[in-house]
Short mmCIF file of C-alpha atoms and ligand atoms in Angstrom, two decimals:
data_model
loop_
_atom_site.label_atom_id
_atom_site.label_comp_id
_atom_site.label_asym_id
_atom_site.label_seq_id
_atom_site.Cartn_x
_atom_site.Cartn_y
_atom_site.Cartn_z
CA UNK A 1 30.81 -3.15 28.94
CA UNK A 2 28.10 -0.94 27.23
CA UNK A 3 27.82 -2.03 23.65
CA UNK A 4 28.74 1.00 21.34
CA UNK A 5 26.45 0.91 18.44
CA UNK A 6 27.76 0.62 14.84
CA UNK A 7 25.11 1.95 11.45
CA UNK A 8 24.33 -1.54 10.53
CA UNK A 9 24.42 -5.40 10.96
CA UNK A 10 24.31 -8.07 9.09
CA UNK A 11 21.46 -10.23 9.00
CA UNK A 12 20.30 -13.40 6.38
CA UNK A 13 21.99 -11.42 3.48
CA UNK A 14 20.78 -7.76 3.96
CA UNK A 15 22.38 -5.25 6.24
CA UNK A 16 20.16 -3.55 8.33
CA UNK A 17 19.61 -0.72 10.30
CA UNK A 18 21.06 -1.34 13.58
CA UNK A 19 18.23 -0.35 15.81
CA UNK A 20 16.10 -2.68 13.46
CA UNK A 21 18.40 -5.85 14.07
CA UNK A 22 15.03 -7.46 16.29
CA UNK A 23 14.15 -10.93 16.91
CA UNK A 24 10.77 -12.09 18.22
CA UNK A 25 10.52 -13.12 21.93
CA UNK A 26 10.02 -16.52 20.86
CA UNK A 27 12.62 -17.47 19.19
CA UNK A 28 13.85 -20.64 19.73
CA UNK A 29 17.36 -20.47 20.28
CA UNK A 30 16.41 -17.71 22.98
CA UNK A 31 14.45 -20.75 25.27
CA UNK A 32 17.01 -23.22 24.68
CA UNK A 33 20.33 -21.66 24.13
CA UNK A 34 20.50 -23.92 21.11
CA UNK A 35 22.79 -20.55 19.47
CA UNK A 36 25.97 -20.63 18.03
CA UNK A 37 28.57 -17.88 17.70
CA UNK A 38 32.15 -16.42 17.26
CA UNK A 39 34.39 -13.32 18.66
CA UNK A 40 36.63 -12.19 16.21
CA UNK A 41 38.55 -8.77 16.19
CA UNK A 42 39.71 -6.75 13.29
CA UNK A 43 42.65 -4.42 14.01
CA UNK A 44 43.70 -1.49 12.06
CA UNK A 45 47.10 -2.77 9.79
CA UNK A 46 49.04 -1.20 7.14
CA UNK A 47 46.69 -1.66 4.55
CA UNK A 48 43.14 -0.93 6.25
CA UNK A 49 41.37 -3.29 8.52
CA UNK A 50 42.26 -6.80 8.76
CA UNK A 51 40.12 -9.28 10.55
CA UNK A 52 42.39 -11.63 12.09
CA UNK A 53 42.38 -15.42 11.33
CA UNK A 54 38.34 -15.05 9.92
CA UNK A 55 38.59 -17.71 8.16
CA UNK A 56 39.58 -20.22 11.18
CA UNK A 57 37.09 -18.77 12.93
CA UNK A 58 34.25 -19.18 10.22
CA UNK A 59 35.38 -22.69 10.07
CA UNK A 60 35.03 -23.21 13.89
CA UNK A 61 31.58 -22.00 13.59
CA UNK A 62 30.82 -24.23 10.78
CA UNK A 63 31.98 -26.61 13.23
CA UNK A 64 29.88 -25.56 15.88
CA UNK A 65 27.10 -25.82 13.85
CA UNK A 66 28.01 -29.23 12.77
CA UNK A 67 28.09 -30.59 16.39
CA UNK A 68 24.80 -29.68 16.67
CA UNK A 69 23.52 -31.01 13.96
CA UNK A 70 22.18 -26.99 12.74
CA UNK A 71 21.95 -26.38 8.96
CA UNK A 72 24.11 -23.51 8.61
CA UNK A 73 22.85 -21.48 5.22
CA UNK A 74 25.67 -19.83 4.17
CA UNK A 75 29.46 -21.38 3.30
CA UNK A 76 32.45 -20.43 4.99
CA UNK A 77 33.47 -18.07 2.14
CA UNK A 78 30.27 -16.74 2.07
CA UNK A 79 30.26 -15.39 6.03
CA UNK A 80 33.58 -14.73 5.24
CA UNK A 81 33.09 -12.39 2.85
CA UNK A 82 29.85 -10.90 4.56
CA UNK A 83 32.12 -10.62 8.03
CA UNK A 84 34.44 -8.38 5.82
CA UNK A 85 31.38 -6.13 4.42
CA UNK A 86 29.99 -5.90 7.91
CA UNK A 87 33.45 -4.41 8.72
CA UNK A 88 34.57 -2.53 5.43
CA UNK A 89 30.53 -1.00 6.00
CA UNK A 90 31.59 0.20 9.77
CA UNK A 91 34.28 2.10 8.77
CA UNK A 92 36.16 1.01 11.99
CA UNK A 93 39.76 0.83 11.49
CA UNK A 94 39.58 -1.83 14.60
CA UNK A 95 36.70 -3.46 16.10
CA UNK A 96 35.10 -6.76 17.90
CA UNK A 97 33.25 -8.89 15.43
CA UNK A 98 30.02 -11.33 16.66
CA UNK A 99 28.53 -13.47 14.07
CA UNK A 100 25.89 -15.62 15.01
CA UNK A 101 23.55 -18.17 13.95
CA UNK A 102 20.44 -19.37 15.70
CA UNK A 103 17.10 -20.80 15.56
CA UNK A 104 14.78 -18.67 14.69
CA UNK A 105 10.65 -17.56 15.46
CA UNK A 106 8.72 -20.47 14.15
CA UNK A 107 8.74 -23.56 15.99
CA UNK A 108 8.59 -24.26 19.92
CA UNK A 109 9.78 -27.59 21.45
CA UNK A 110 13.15 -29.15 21.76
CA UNK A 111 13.55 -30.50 18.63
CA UNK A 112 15.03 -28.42 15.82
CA UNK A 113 14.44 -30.38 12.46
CA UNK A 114 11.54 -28.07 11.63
CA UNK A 115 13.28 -25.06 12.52
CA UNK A 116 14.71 -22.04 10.17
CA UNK A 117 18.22 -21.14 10.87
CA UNK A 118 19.14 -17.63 11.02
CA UNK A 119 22.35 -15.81 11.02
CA UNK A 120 23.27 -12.32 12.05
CA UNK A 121 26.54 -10.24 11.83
CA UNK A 122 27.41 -7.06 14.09
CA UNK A 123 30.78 -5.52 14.57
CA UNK A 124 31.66 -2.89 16.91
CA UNK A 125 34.36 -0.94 19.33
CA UNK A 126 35.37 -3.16 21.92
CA UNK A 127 38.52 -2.28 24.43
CA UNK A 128 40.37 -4.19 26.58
CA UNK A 129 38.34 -7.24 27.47
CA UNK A 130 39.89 -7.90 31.46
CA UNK A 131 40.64 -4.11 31.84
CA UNK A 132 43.19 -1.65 30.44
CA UNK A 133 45.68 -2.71 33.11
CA UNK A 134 45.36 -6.23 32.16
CA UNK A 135 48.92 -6.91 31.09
CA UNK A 136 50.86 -4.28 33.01
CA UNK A 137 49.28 -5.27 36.24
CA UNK A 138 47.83 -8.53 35.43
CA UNK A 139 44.53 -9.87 36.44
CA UNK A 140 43.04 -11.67 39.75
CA UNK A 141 42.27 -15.48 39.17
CA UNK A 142 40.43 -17.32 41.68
CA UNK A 143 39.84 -21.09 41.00
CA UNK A 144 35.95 -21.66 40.44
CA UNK A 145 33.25 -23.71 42.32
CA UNK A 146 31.39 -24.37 39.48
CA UNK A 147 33.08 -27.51 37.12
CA UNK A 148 34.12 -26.84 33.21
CA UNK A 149 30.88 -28.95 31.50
CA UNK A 150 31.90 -31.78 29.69
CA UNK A 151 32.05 -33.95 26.40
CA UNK A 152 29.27 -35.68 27.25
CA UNK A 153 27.37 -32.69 29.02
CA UNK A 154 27.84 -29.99 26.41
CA UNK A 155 30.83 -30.54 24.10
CA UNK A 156 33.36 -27.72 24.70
CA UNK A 157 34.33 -27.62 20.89
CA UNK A 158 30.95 -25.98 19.87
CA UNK A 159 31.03 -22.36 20.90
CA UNK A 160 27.43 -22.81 21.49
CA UNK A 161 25.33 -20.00 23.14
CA UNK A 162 23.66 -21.96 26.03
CA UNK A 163 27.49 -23.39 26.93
CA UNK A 164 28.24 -19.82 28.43
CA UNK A 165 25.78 -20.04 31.21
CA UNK A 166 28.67 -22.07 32.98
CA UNK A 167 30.87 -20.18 31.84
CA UNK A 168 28.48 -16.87 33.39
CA UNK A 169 28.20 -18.73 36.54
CA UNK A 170 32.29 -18.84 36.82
CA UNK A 171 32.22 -15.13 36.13
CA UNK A 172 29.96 -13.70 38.45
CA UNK A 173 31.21 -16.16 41.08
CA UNK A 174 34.73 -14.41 40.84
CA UNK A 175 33.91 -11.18 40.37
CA UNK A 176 31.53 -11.26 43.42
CA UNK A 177 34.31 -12.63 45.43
CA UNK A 178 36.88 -9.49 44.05
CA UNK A 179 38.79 -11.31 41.77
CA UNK A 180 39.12 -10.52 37.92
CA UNK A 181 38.44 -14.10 36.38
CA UNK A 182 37.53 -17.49 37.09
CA UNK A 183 39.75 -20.61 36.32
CA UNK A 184 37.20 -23.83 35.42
CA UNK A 185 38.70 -27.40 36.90
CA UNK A 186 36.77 -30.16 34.75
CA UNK A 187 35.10 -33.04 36.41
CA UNK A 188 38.30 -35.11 36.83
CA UNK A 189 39.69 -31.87 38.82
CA UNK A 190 42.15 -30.78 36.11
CA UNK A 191 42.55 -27.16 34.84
CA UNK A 192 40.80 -26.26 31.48
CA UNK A 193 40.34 -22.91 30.78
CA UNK A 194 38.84 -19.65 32.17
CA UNK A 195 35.69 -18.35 31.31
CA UNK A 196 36.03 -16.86 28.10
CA UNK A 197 39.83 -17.59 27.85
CA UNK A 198 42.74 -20.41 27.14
CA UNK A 199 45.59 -20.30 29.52
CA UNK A 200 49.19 -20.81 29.38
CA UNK A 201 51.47 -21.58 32.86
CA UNK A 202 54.79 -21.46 32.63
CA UNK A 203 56.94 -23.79 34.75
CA UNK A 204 60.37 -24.99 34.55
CA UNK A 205 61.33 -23.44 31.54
CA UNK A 206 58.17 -24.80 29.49
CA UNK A 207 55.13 -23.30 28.95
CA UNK A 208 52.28 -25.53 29.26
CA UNK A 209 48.28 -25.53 27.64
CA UNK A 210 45.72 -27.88 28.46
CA UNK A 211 44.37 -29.83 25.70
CA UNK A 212 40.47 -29.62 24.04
CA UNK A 213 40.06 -32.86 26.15
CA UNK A 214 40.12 -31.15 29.60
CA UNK A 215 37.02 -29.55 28.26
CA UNK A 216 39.03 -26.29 26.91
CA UNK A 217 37.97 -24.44 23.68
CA UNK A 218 40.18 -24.92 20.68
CA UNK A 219 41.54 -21.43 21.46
CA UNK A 220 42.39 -19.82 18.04
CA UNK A 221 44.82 -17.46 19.94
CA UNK A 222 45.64 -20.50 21.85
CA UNK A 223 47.62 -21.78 19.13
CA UNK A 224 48.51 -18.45 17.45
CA UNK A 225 50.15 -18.00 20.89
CA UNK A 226 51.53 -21.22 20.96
CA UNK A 227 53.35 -20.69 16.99
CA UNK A 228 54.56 -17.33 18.51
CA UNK A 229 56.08 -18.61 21.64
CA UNK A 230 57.40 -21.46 19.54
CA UNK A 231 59.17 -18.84 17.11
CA UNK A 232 60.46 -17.36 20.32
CA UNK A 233 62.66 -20.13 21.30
CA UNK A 234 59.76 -21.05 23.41
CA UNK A 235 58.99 -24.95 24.56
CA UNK A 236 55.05 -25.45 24.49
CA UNK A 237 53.30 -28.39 25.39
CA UNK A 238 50.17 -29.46 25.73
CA UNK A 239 48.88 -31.28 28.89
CA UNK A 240 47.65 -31.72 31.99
CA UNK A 241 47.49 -29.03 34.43
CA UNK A 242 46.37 -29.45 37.86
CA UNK A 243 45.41 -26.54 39.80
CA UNK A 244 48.76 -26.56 42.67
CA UNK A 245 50.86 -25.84 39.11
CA UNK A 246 48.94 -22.40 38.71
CA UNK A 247 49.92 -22.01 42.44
CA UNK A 248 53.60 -22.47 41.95
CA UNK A 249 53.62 -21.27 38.17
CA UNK A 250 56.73 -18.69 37.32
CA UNK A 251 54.26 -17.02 35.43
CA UNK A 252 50.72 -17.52 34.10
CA UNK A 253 48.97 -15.69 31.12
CA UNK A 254 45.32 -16.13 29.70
CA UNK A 255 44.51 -15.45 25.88
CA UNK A 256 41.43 -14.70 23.61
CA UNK A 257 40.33 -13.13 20.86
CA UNK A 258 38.66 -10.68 23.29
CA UNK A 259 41.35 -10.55 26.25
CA UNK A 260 44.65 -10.95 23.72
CA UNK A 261 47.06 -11.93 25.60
CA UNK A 262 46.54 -10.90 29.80
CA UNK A 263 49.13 -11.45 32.53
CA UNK A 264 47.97 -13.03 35.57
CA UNK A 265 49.65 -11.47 39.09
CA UNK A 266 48.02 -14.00 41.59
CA UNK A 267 45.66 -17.45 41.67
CA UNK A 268 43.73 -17.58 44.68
CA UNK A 269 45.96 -15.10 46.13
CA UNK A 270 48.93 -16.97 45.83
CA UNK A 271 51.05 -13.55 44.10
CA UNK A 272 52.78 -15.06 40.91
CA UNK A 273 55.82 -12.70 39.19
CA UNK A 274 53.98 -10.72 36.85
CA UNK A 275 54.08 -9.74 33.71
CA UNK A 276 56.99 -12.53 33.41
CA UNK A 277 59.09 -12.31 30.95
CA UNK A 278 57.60 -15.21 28.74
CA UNK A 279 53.94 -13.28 28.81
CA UNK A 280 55.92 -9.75 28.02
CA UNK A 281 57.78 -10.67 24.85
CA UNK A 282 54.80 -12.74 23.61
CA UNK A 283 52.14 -10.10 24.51
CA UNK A 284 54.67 -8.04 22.32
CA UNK A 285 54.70 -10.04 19.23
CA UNK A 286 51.39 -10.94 19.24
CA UNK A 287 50.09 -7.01 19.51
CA UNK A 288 52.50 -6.58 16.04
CA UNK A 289 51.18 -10.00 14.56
CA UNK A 290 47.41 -9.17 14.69
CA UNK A 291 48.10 -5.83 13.20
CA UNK A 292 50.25 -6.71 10.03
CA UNK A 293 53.63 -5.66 11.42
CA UNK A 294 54.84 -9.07 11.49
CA UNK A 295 55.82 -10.36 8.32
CA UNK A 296 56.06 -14.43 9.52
CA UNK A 297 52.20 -13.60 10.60
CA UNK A 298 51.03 -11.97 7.59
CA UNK A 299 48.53 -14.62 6.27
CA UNK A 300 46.73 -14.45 9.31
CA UNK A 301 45.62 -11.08 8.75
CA UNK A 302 42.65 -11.05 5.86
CA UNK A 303 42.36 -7.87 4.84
CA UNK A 304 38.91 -6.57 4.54
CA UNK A 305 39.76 -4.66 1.08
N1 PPE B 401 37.61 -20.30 26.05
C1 PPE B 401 36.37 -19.77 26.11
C2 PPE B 401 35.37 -20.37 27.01
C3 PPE B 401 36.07 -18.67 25.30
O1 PPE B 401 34.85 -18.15 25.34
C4 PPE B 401 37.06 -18.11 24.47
C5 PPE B 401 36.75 -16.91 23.62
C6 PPE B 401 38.34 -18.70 24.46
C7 PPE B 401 38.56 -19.81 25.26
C8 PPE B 401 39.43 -18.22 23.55
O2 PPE B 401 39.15 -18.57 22.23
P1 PPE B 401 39.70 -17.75 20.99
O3 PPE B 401 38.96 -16.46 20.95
O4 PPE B 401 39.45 -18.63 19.83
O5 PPE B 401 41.15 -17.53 21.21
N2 PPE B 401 35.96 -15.95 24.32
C9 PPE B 401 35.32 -14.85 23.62
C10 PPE B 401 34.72 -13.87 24.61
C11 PPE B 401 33.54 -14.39 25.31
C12 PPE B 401 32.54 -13.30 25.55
O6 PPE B 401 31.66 -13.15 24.74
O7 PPE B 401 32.67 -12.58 26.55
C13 PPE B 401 36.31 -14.04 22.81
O8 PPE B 401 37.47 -13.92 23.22
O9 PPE B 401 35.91 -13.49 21.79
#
C-alpha cells in the first residue's frame, strides 16, 4: 500500500520535514535488521484523536529494546508524549502510527555497544490492512512452508525489524499462491500466528489463542480482543492449536493493530462459516471500543489533547 505522506516526523526530539526524514546507507540497523518498532493506530473519538492503548505499546517497545540489549534514549512517557505530538501535528483525525528505534550511521560490525541509538516517529493514513472486504467476506489463509522463528532463533516478544523477514517470506509465499495471508506453524508444528497478526479459532463453543510460547507476538489486540469477547459472555483460552483445528474451526478471525479484527472464510481451502457470529459481534465492539464509544473501554483510548 503506497505510503501517503504526512508534513512531518518525528525524529531524536525535532520534527522534521517529511521529505528530510533520511538516514545514511550505512546505517547499521539497515545491514543487520538489528531495528525495533511498533504499529499503533489513532482513531478519530468524541473528543479528537485518540491513539489507542500507546502506552502498552510504548512499553512493548521498551521491551523490545530491552531484549536486545539497545539503549533506548527516551522513557516511555517521553515517546508517549512525542507519539501524541506527531499525531496532534498531523492533524489526522485517524491514522497508522510507526515509531521506531534503530542503530544508527557510525559503526559497522555486529556488535552494537559502540553504536548511537536513534529513534524516529511518522504517522499517517492507513486503510484496511487485509482489504476493505476483510470482515464482510473474510480473508484467504493458506498454512505456510516457512516455520514461525523461535525463542532461541529470534525471540518473538521483540518486535524487532530483522524478525519480519520470516514473517515477509510467509507473505509473499501466500499471496503468490492466491491466498490473502499466511498462517506460521512453529518448529514443534503448532499454530502461532500469521504474519503480521494473532488469531483466534473458535471451536466448541470456546474461542481459543495460542500463547507467546508457540512463538506468537504478545498481540495487544490479542488481549483487547480477548477482554471484549470475555465481556461478551465469551469463553477464551489460551493454548495449543494445531493446524487440523483451523480446518474444522466454526469460525476463525485474525487481529492487529493494522488488520483490527478480519474474518477468515477458508484455510487451505477448507471454506469455514464466515463472518461467524463470534467474529461479527466482536468486530462490532471492538470498532466502538477503539473509537471512544465504549464506555467499559475508555482508558484505552489516550487522547492526544
Ligand atoms: N503478530 C505479528 C507478527 C505482528 O506483526 C502483529 C502486528 C501482531 C501479531 C498483532 O499485534 P498487535 O498489533 O499488538 O495487536 N502487526 C503490525 C503490522 C505489520 C506490518 O508492518 O505490516 C500491526 O498490526 O501494526
Amino acid at each position: 500500500m503506497p505510503i501517503e505522506p504526512t508534513e512531518k516526523i518525528w525524529m531524536n526530539g525535532q520534527m522534521v520535514p517529511w521529505a528530510d526524514a533520511q538516514i545514511h546507507v550505512l546505517t547499521h540497523s539497515l545491514h543487520y535488521g538489528t531495528g525495533i518498532f511498533e504499529g499503533i493506530r489513532a482513531y478519530e473519538t468524541a473528543e479528537g484523536p485518540a491513539v489507542f492503548r500507546l502506552t502498552e505499546h510504548i512499553e512493548r517497545l521498551h521491551n523490545s529494546a530491552k531484549i536486545l540489549m539497545m539503549d533506548l534514549p527516551y522513557s516511555v512517557d517521553e515517546l508517549v508524549d512525542a507519539t501524541k505530538q506527531v499525531v496532534r501535528e498531523s492533524g489526522l483525525p485517524s491514522c497508522y502510527i510507526r515509531p521506531i528505534a534503530y542503530y544508527g550511521y557510525g559503526e559497522m560490525g555486529l556488535a552494537t555497544s559502540a553504536c548511537q541509538t536513534d529513534v524516529a516517529i511518522a504517522c499517517w493514513p492507513w486503510g484496511a490492512y487485509l482489504g476493505d472486504d476483510a470482515l464482510t467476506k473474510g480473508v484467504k489463509l493458506k498454512i505456510s512452508s516457512w516455520q514461525r522463528h523461535d525463542h532461541n532463533i529470534m525471540p518473538p516478544a521483540s518486535k524487532t525489524t530483522g524478525n519480519y523477514a520470516n514473517s515477509t517470506l510467509a507473505k509473499m509465499e501466500a499471496l503468490r499462491a492466491g491466498y490473502d495471508e499466511a498462517v506460521m506453524l512453529n518448529r514443534a508444528g503448532l499454530v502461532a500466528e500469521c504474519s503480521g497478526e494473532n488469531l483466534f479459532v473458535s471451536r466448541g463453543g470456546k474461542l481459543i489463542t495460542p500463547p507467546l510460547s508457540s512463538g506468537a507476538l504478545e498481540g495487544i489486540t490479542q488481549n483487547s480482543v480477548s477482554v471484549i469477547a470475555r465481556d461478551l459472555g465469551l469463553e477464551v483460552e489460551i493454548g495449543d492449536i494445531a493446524r487440523s483445528d483451523l480446518y474444522i474451526a466454526d469460525e476463525m478471525f485474525v487481529v492487529g493493530t493494522a488488520a483490527e479484527v478480519s474474518a477468515v472464510n477458508s484455510v487451505d481451502d477448507r471454506p469455514l462459516p464466515c463472518p461467524g457470529p463470534a467474529t461479527t459481534a466482536i468486530a462490532e465492539v471492538y470498532a466502538a471500543a477503539v473509537r471512544g464509544k465504549d464506555d467499559r473501554y475508555l482508558s484505552w483510548c489516550e487522547s492526544v489533547a
